[in-house]
């Protein structure tokens, strides 16, 4: 494998990038979220429609293109890559990609490869992920009630996700549980879910729903403010703010009663864009500078038509275009500014 100058990737070993990715607001972009598929084995009600139209497989970046594009970002100073989707582990060749990326840790500026997953495939893959150098997985789990899980995921089995969590834990992967706060659906069981996760030694992050794409319900019916949830949790729990900065959008607290960490991601009620350090690449090679905006650049076309130099030039353009902040609105009657779902952009 060669880098954009034609040198082997190892030639970039440990040297700081010549031209780091810095946007117009002075933010260093060091984190790439890389979506490998828009497909999924679940159909979460807040994420996609019951009958989504998935992209034809011919539209997807090939394994080689995914690796080349990842190298272009690594050469410009990206130190963390999160593989996501859709459900990343349903893509057939995803483990080869992760192994390729894992092999770059330490020999390039890449420091971490991690994964966001619904965990259903982890009993098969957890050991291989750990062997590839993955240390942490974010696992999405919105409820511990099997019937609610089946309803929210439109047919998923809670036992499959729990088995995946056990497999990740047994393989030595550090698990973080991500939970979307949903009006009525899990509003009254979040405390139980957090206590369970902390009891297993897992950090937990609650996420406010974002108006991404059309789903079969109104966003205003799904949205639950984390300010409300926090106030509710504080009836009985002490949440001590922590200064932990992950470069991510979560604000962390220690729950004194459980000893665990609780992150709150509040795109709607408390904007976190000032510290944004990330961009997102879809499985078709579209680079989105912001999850909540429509601006994008076609890295697949650049790669296919102009090679790695054209990709590198587009990365400069991306830095000029990265907006200061998103513009989400979940009020009743609002139509989503962003037509693509989280599964399409890469969560
Ligand atoms: N399938 C994997 C999973 O569920 O973890 C990875 C992709 S999924 C799109 C990534 C994350 O996005 C999940 O934690 C999911 O709960 C979250 N998500 C999906 N749609 C969302 C929305 N409209 N608002 C907020 N979070 C959303
Ligand atoms: Fe699939 Fe993840 Fe979307 Fe649920 S949130 S439908 S698991 S991509």
Coordinates of C-alpha atoms and ligand atoms in Angstrom, one line a residue:
X1 CA 0.0 0.0 0.0
X2 CA 1.3 3.4 -0.9
X3 CA 0.4 6.8 0.5
X4 CA -0.6 9.9 -1.5
X5 CA 3.0 10.7 -2.5
X6 CA 3.5 7.2 -3.7
X7 CA 5.7 6.3 -0.7
X8 CA 4.8 3.3 1.4
X9 CA 2.4 4.3 4.2
X10 CA 5.2 3.4 6.7
X11 CA 7.2 6.4 5.3
X12 CA 4.7 8.6 7.3
X13 CA 5.6 6.8 10.5
X14 CA 5.2 9.0 13.6
X15 CA 6.1 12.2 11.7
X16 CA 3.6 15.0 12.3
X17 CA 1.4 15.7 9.2
X18 CA 2.9 18.3 6.9
X19 CA -0.5 19.9 6.4
X20 CA -2.9 19.1 9.3
X21 CA -6.6 19.5 8.7
X22 CA -7.6 22.8 10.3
X23 CA -11.0 24.4 9.4
X24 CA -11.9 28.1 9.2
X25 CA -12.8 28.2 12.8
X26 CA -9.3 26.9 13.9
X27 CA -10.7 23.4 14.8
X28 CA -8.2 20.6 14.2
X29 CA -9.9 17.6 12.4
X30 CA -8.3 14.5 13.8
X31 CA -11.3 12.1 13.9
X32 CA -13.0 10.3 10.9
X33 CA -16.2 8.5 11.2
X34 CA -16.2 6.0 8.3
X35 CA -19.4 4.4 7.3
X36 CA -19.0 1.1 5.5
X37 CA -22.7 0.3 4.7
X38 CA -26.1 1.8 5.0
X39 CA -27.6 -1.7 5.6
X40 CA -28.6 -3.1 9.0
X41 CA -30.1 -6.2 10.5
X42 CA -32.3 -4.0 12.8
X43 CA -34.8 -1.2 11.9
X44 CA -34.7 1.1 14.8
X45 CA -37.8 3.3 14.7
X46 CA -35.9 6.6 15.2
X47 CA -33.2 5.7 12.7
X48 CA -35.0 4.4 9.6
X49 CA -38.3 3.5 8.0
X50 CA -39.8 0.0 8.4
X51 CA -39.1 -0.6 4.7
X52 CA -35.9 1.4 3.9
X53 CA -34.5 1.6 0.4
X54 CA -30.9 0.6 0.7
X55 CA -28.3 1.6 -1.8
X56 CA -27.3 -0.9 -4.5
X57 CA -24.1 -2.6 -3.5
X58 CA -22.5 -1.3 -6.7
X59 CA -22.6 2.2 -5.2
X60 CA -20.5 1.4 -2.2
X61 CA -16.8 2.1 -1.9
X62 CA -14.7 -1.0 -2.4
X63 CA -12.6 -2.3 0.4
X64 CA -9.5 -0.9 -1.4
X65 CA -11.1 2.5 -1.8
X66 CA -12.1 2.6 1.8
X67 CA -8.5 1.9 2.8
X68 CA -7.1 4.4 0.3
X69 CA -9.4 7.2 1.6
X70 CA -8.6 6.3 5.2
X71 CA -4.9 6.6 4.3
X72 CA -5.5 10.1 2.8
X73 CA -7.0 11.2 6.1
X74 CA -4.2 9.6 8.2
X75 CA -1.6 11.4 6.1
X76 CA -3.3 14.7 7.0
X77 CA -3.3 14.0 10.7
X78 CA -6.4 12.0 11.5
X79 CA -5.5 9.9 14.5
X80 CA -8.8 8.2 15.3
X81 CA -11.1 6.3 12.9
X82 CA -14.5 5.0 14.0
X83 CA -16.0 2.4 11.7
X84 CA -19.8 2.7 11.6
X85 CA -22.8 2.4 9.4
X86 CA -25.7 1.2 9.1
X87 CA -24.5 -1.8 11.0
X88 CA -20.8 -2.1 10.1
X89 CA -20.6 -5.8 11.0
X90 CA -23.1 -6.8 8.4
X91 CA -20.7 -5.8 5.6
X92 CA -19.0 -9.0 4.4
X93 CA -15.5 -7.7 4.1
X94 CA -15.5 -5.3 7.0
X95 CA -13.1 -7.3 9.1
X96 CA -10.4 -7.1 6.4
X97 CA -10.9 -3.3 6.4
X98 CA -10.6 -3.2 10.2
X99 CA -7.5 -5.4 10.1
X100 CA -5.9 -3.2 7.5
X101 CA -6.6 -0.1 9.6
X102 CA -5.5 -1.8 12.8
X103 CA -2.1 -2.6 11.1
X104 CA -1.6 1.2 10.7
X105 CA -1.9 1.9 14.4
X106 CA 1.6 2.9 15.6
X107 CA 3.2 2.8 12.2
X108 CA 1.4 5.9 11.1
X109 CA -0.2 8.8 13.0
X110 CA -3.2 6.6 13.5
X111 CA -3.7 6.0 17.2
X112 CA -7.1 4.3 17.4
X113 CA -9.6 2.3 15.4
X114 CA -13.0 1.9 17.1
X115 CA -16.5 0.7 16.2
X116 CA -20.1 1.6 16.7
X117 CA -22.4 -1.4 16.5
X118 CA -25.7 -2.9 17.6
X119 CA -23.7 -5.9 18.9
X120 CA -25.8 -8.6 17.2
X121 CA -22.7 -9.9 15.3
X122 CA -20.2 -9.5 18.1
X123 CA -20.4 -13.1 19.3
X124 CA -18.8 -13.9 15.9
X125 CA -16.4 -11.0 15.6
X126 CA -15.4 -9.7 19.1
X127 CA -12.2 -11.8 19.3
X128 CA -11.1 -10.8 15.8
X129 CA -11.7 -7.2 16.5
X130 CA -9.6 -7.3 19.6
X131 CA -6.9 -9.1 17.7
X132 CA -7.0 -6.4 15.0
X133 CA -6.2 -3.7 17.6
X134 CA -9.6 -2.4 18.4
X135 CA -9.8 -1.5 22.0
X136 CA -13.2 0.1 22.4
X137 CA -16.7 -0.5 21.0
X138 CA -19.8 1.7 21.4
X139 CA -22.8 -0.5 21.6
X140 CA -26.3 0.9 21.0
X141 CA -28.9 -0.3 23.5
X142 CA -32.1 1.6 24.3
X143 CA -33.9 -0.7 26.7
X144 CA -33.4 -3.9 28.8
X145 CA -37.1 -4.9 28.2
X146 CA -37.3 -7.6 25.5
X147 CA -40.7 -6.6 24.2
X148 CA -39.7 -2.9 24.1
X149 CA -36.5 -3.8 22.3
X150 CA -38.4 -5.8 19.7
X151 CA -40.8 -2.9 19.2
X152 CA -38.1 -0.2 19.0
X153 CA -35.8 -2.3 16.6
X154 CA -38.8 -3.7 14.7
X155 CA -38.1 -7.3 15.4
X156 CA -34.7 -7.4 17.0
X157 CA -34.0 -9.8 19.9
X158 CA -32.6 -8.3 23.1
X159 CA -30.8 -11.6 23.8
X160 CA -28.7 -11.2 20.7
X161 CA -27.5 -7.8 21.7
X162 CA -26.8 -8.9 25.2
X163 CA -24.8 -11.9 23.9
X164 CA -22.8 -9.5 21.8
X165 CA -22.1 -7.3 24.8
X166 CA -20.9 -10.3 26.8
X167 CA -18.7 -11.4 23.9
X168 CA -17.1 -7.9 23.6
X169 CA -16.5 -7.8 27.4
X170 CA -15.0 -11.3 27.3
X171 CA -12.7 -10.4 24.5
X172 CA -11.4 -7.5 26.6
X173 CA -13.0 -4.7 24.5
X174 CA -14.0 -1.6 26.5
X175 CA -17.7 -1.3 26.1
X176 CA -19.6 2.0 26.1
X177 CA -23.4 1.8 26.0
X178 CA -25.1 4.5 23.8
X179 CA -28.8 5.1 24.5
X180 CA -31.1 7.3 22.5
X181 CA -33.6 9.0 25.0
X182 CA -37.1 8.5 23.6
X183 CA -40.3 10.0 24.9
X184 CA -42.5 7.4 26.4
X185 CA -40.5 4.4 25.0
X186 CA -37.6 4.4 27.4
X187 CA -38.1 7.6 29.3
X188 CA -39.1 5.8 32.5
X189 CA -36.4 3.0 32.4
X190 CA -33.3 5.0 31.7
X191 CA -32.2 4.9 35.3
X192 CA -32.5 1.1 35.3
X193 CA -30.4 0.9 32.1
X194 CA -27.7 3.2 33.4
X195 CA -27.5 1.3 36.7
X196 CA -27.2 -2.0 34.8
X197 CA -24.4 -0.7 32.6
X198 CA -22.5 0.9 35.4
X199 CA -22.9 -2.4 37.4
X200 CA -21.1 -4.1 34.5
X201 CA -18.4 -1.5 34.4
X202 CA -19.6 0.2 31.2
X203 CA -19.7 3.9 30.6
X204 CA -23.1 5.1 29.3
X205 CA -24.0 7.9 27.0
X206 CA -27.5 9.3 26.5
X207 CA -28.2 10.9 23.2
X208 CA -30.9 13.3 22.2
X209 CA -32.7 12.3 19.1
X210 CA -31.7 14.3 16.0
X211 CA -34.0 15.1 13.1
X212 CA -32.1 13.1 10.5
X213 CA -34.1 11.8 7.5
X214 CA -37.8 10.8 7.4
X215 CA -38.8 8.0 9.7
X216 CA -42.4 6.7 10.1
X217 CA -43.0 8.9 13.2
X218 CA -42.9 12.6 13.9
X219 CA -39.7 13.6 15.5
X220 CA -41.6 15.8 18.0
X221 CA -43.3 12.6 19.2
X222 CA -40.0 10.9 19.8
X223 CA -37.9 13.8 21.2
X224 CA -37.1 13.8 24.9
X225 CA -35.0 16.6 26.3
X226 CA -31.9 15.4 28.2
X227 CA -32.3 18.5 30.4
X228 CA -35.5 16.8 31.6
X229 CA -33.9 13.4 31.9
X230 CA -31.0 14.8 33.9
X231 CA -33.4 16.6 36.3
X232 CA -35.3 13.4 36.7
X233 CA -32.1 11.3 37.4
X234 CA -31.0 13.9 39.9
X235 CA -34.0 13.0 42.0
X236 CA -32.1 10.3 43.9
X237 CA -28.7 10.4 42.1
X238 CA -25.9 12.9 42.5
X239 CA -24.4 13.7 39.1
X240 CA -20.9 15.3 39.5
X241 CA -19.7 17.1 36.3
X242 CA -16.3 15.7 35.1
X243 CA -13.8 17.6 33.1
X244 CA -13.1 14.6 30.9
X245 CA -12.8 15.8 27.3
X246 CA -12.9 13.2 24.6
X247 CA -13.0 15.7 21.8
X248 CA -16.5 14.4 21.4
X249 CA -19.9 16.0 22.0
X250 CA -20.6 14.3 25.3
X251 CA -20.5 16.1 28.6
X252 CA -19.5 13.6 31.3
X253 CA -20.7 13.2 34.8
X254 CA -19.9 10.7 37.6
X255 CA -23.0 9.1 39.1
X256 CA -21.9 9.0 42.7
X257 CA -24.4 6.2 43.6
X258 CA -23.2 3.8 40.9
X259 CA -19.6 5.0 40.5
X260 CA -20.0 5.0 36.7
X261 CA -19.6 7.7 34.1
X262 CA -22.6 9.1 32.3
X263 CA -22.2 11.2 29.1
X264 CA -25.0 13.4 27.8
X265 CA -25.1 14.3 24.1
X266 CA -27.4 17.3 23.7
X267 CA -27.4 18.5 20.1
X268 CA -30.8 20.1 20.6
X269 CA -30.7 21.6 24.0
X270 CA -27.0 22.5 24.3
X271 CA -25.0 23.0 21.2
X272 CA -21.5 21.4 21.3
X273 CA -20.2 22.4 17.9
X274 CA -17.4 24.7 19.1
X275 CA -15.1 21.7 19.9
X276 CA -16.0 19.6 16.8
X277 CA -13.0 17.6 15.6
X278 CA -14.6 15.3 13.2
X279 CA -15.8 14.7 9.6
X280 CA -17.9 11.8 8.3
X281 CA -17.4 9.7 5.1
X282 CA -20.4 7.8 3.8
X283 CA -20.2 4.3 2.3
X284 CA -20.5 5.9 -1.1
X285 CA -17.5 8.2 -0.5
X286 CA -19.4 11.4 0.3
X287 CA -17.6 13.5 2.8
X288 CA -19.9 15.4 5.2
X289 CA -18.3 18.1 7.2
X290 CA -21.2 18.3 9.6
X291 CA -23.8 15.6 10.6
X292 CA -26.5 18.3 10.6
X293 CA -25.8 20.0 7.3
X294 CA -26.1 19.1 3.7
X295 CA -22.7 20.3 2.4
X296 CA -20.7 17.4 1.0
X297 CA -17.8 16.6 -1.2
X298 CA -17.5 13.6 -3.5
X299 CA -14.3 11.8 -2.5
X300 CA -15.2 8.7 -4.5
X301 CA -15.4 10.7 -7.8
X302 CA -12.1 12.5 -6.8
X303 CA -10.4 9.2 -6.1
X304 CA -11.7 7.4 -9.3
X305 CA -11.0 10.4 -11.6
X306 CA -7.9 12.1 -10.1
X307 CA -6.4 9.6 -7.7
X308 CA -5.0 10.5 -4.2
X309 CA -3.8 14.0 -5.2
X310 CA -7.4 14.9 -6.1
X311 CA -8.6 13.5 -2.8
X312 CA -6.0 15.5 -1.0
X313 CA -7.0 18.7 -2.7
X314 CA -10.7 18.1 -1.7
X315 CA -9.6 17.7 1.9
X316 CA -8.4 21.3 1.8
X317 CA -11.8 22.3 0.3
X318 CA -13.5 20.4 3.0
X319 CA -11.7 22.5 5.7
X320 CA -12.9 25.7 3.9
X321 CA -16.5 24.5 3.8
X322 CA -16.9 23.0 7.3
X323 CA -19.7 25.0 8.9
X324 CA -19.5 26.5 12.4
X325 CA -22.5 24.6 13.7
X326 CA -25.5 22.4 12.9
X327 CA -29.1 23.7 12.6
X328 CA -31.4 21.0 14.1
X329 CA -35.1 21.6 14.7
X330 CA -37.4 19.0 16.1
X331 CA -40.4 21.2 16.8
X332 CA -43.8 19.9 15.7
X333 CA -44.4 20.4 11.9
X334 CA -40.7 21.0 11.2
X335 CA -39.4 19.0 8.2
X336 CA -35.9 17.7 8.5
X337 CA -33.3 20.0 7.0
X338 CA -31.2 16.9 6.5
X339 CA -32.9 14.3 4.4
X340 CA -30.5 11.5 5.0
X341 CA -30.8 9.2 8.0
X342 CA -28.1 8.5 10.5
X343 CA -27.6 5.1 9.0
X344 CA -26.9 6.7 5.6
X345 CA -24.4 9.3 6.9
X346 CA -22.8 7.0 9.4
X347 CA -23.7 7.3 13.1
Ligands
LIG1 N1 -25.8 0.2 13.8 C1 -24.9 0.8 14.7 C2 -25.5 1.1 16.0 O1 -26.7 1.1 16.1 O2 -24.7 1.3 16.9 C3 -24.1 1.9 14.2 C4 -24.9 3.0 13.4 S1 -26.1 3.8 14.3 C5 -26.8 4.9 13.0 C6 -25.2 4.9 15.3 C7 -25.9 5.5 16.4 O3 -26.8 6.5 15.9 C8 -26.7 4.6 17.3 O4 -26.3 4.8 18.7 C9 -28.1 5.1 17.1 O5 -28.8 4.9 18.3 C10 -27.9 6.5 16.8 N2 -29.0 7.1 16.0 C11 -29.6 6.7 14.9 N3 -30.5 7.6 14.5 C12 -30.5 8.6 15.3 C13 -31.2 9.9 15.4 N4 -32.1 10.2 14.5 N5 -30.9 10.7 16.5 C14 -30.0 10.3 17.4 N6 -29.3 9.2 17.3 C15 -29.5 8.3 16.3
LIG2 FE1 -29.5 -0.2 12.6 FE2 -28.0 1.3 14.2 FE3 -29.9 2.4 12.8 FE4 -30.6 0.7 14.7 S1 -29.5 2.7 14.9 S2 -31.4 0.7 12.6 S3 -29.0 -0.7 14.7 S4 -28.1 1.5 12.0

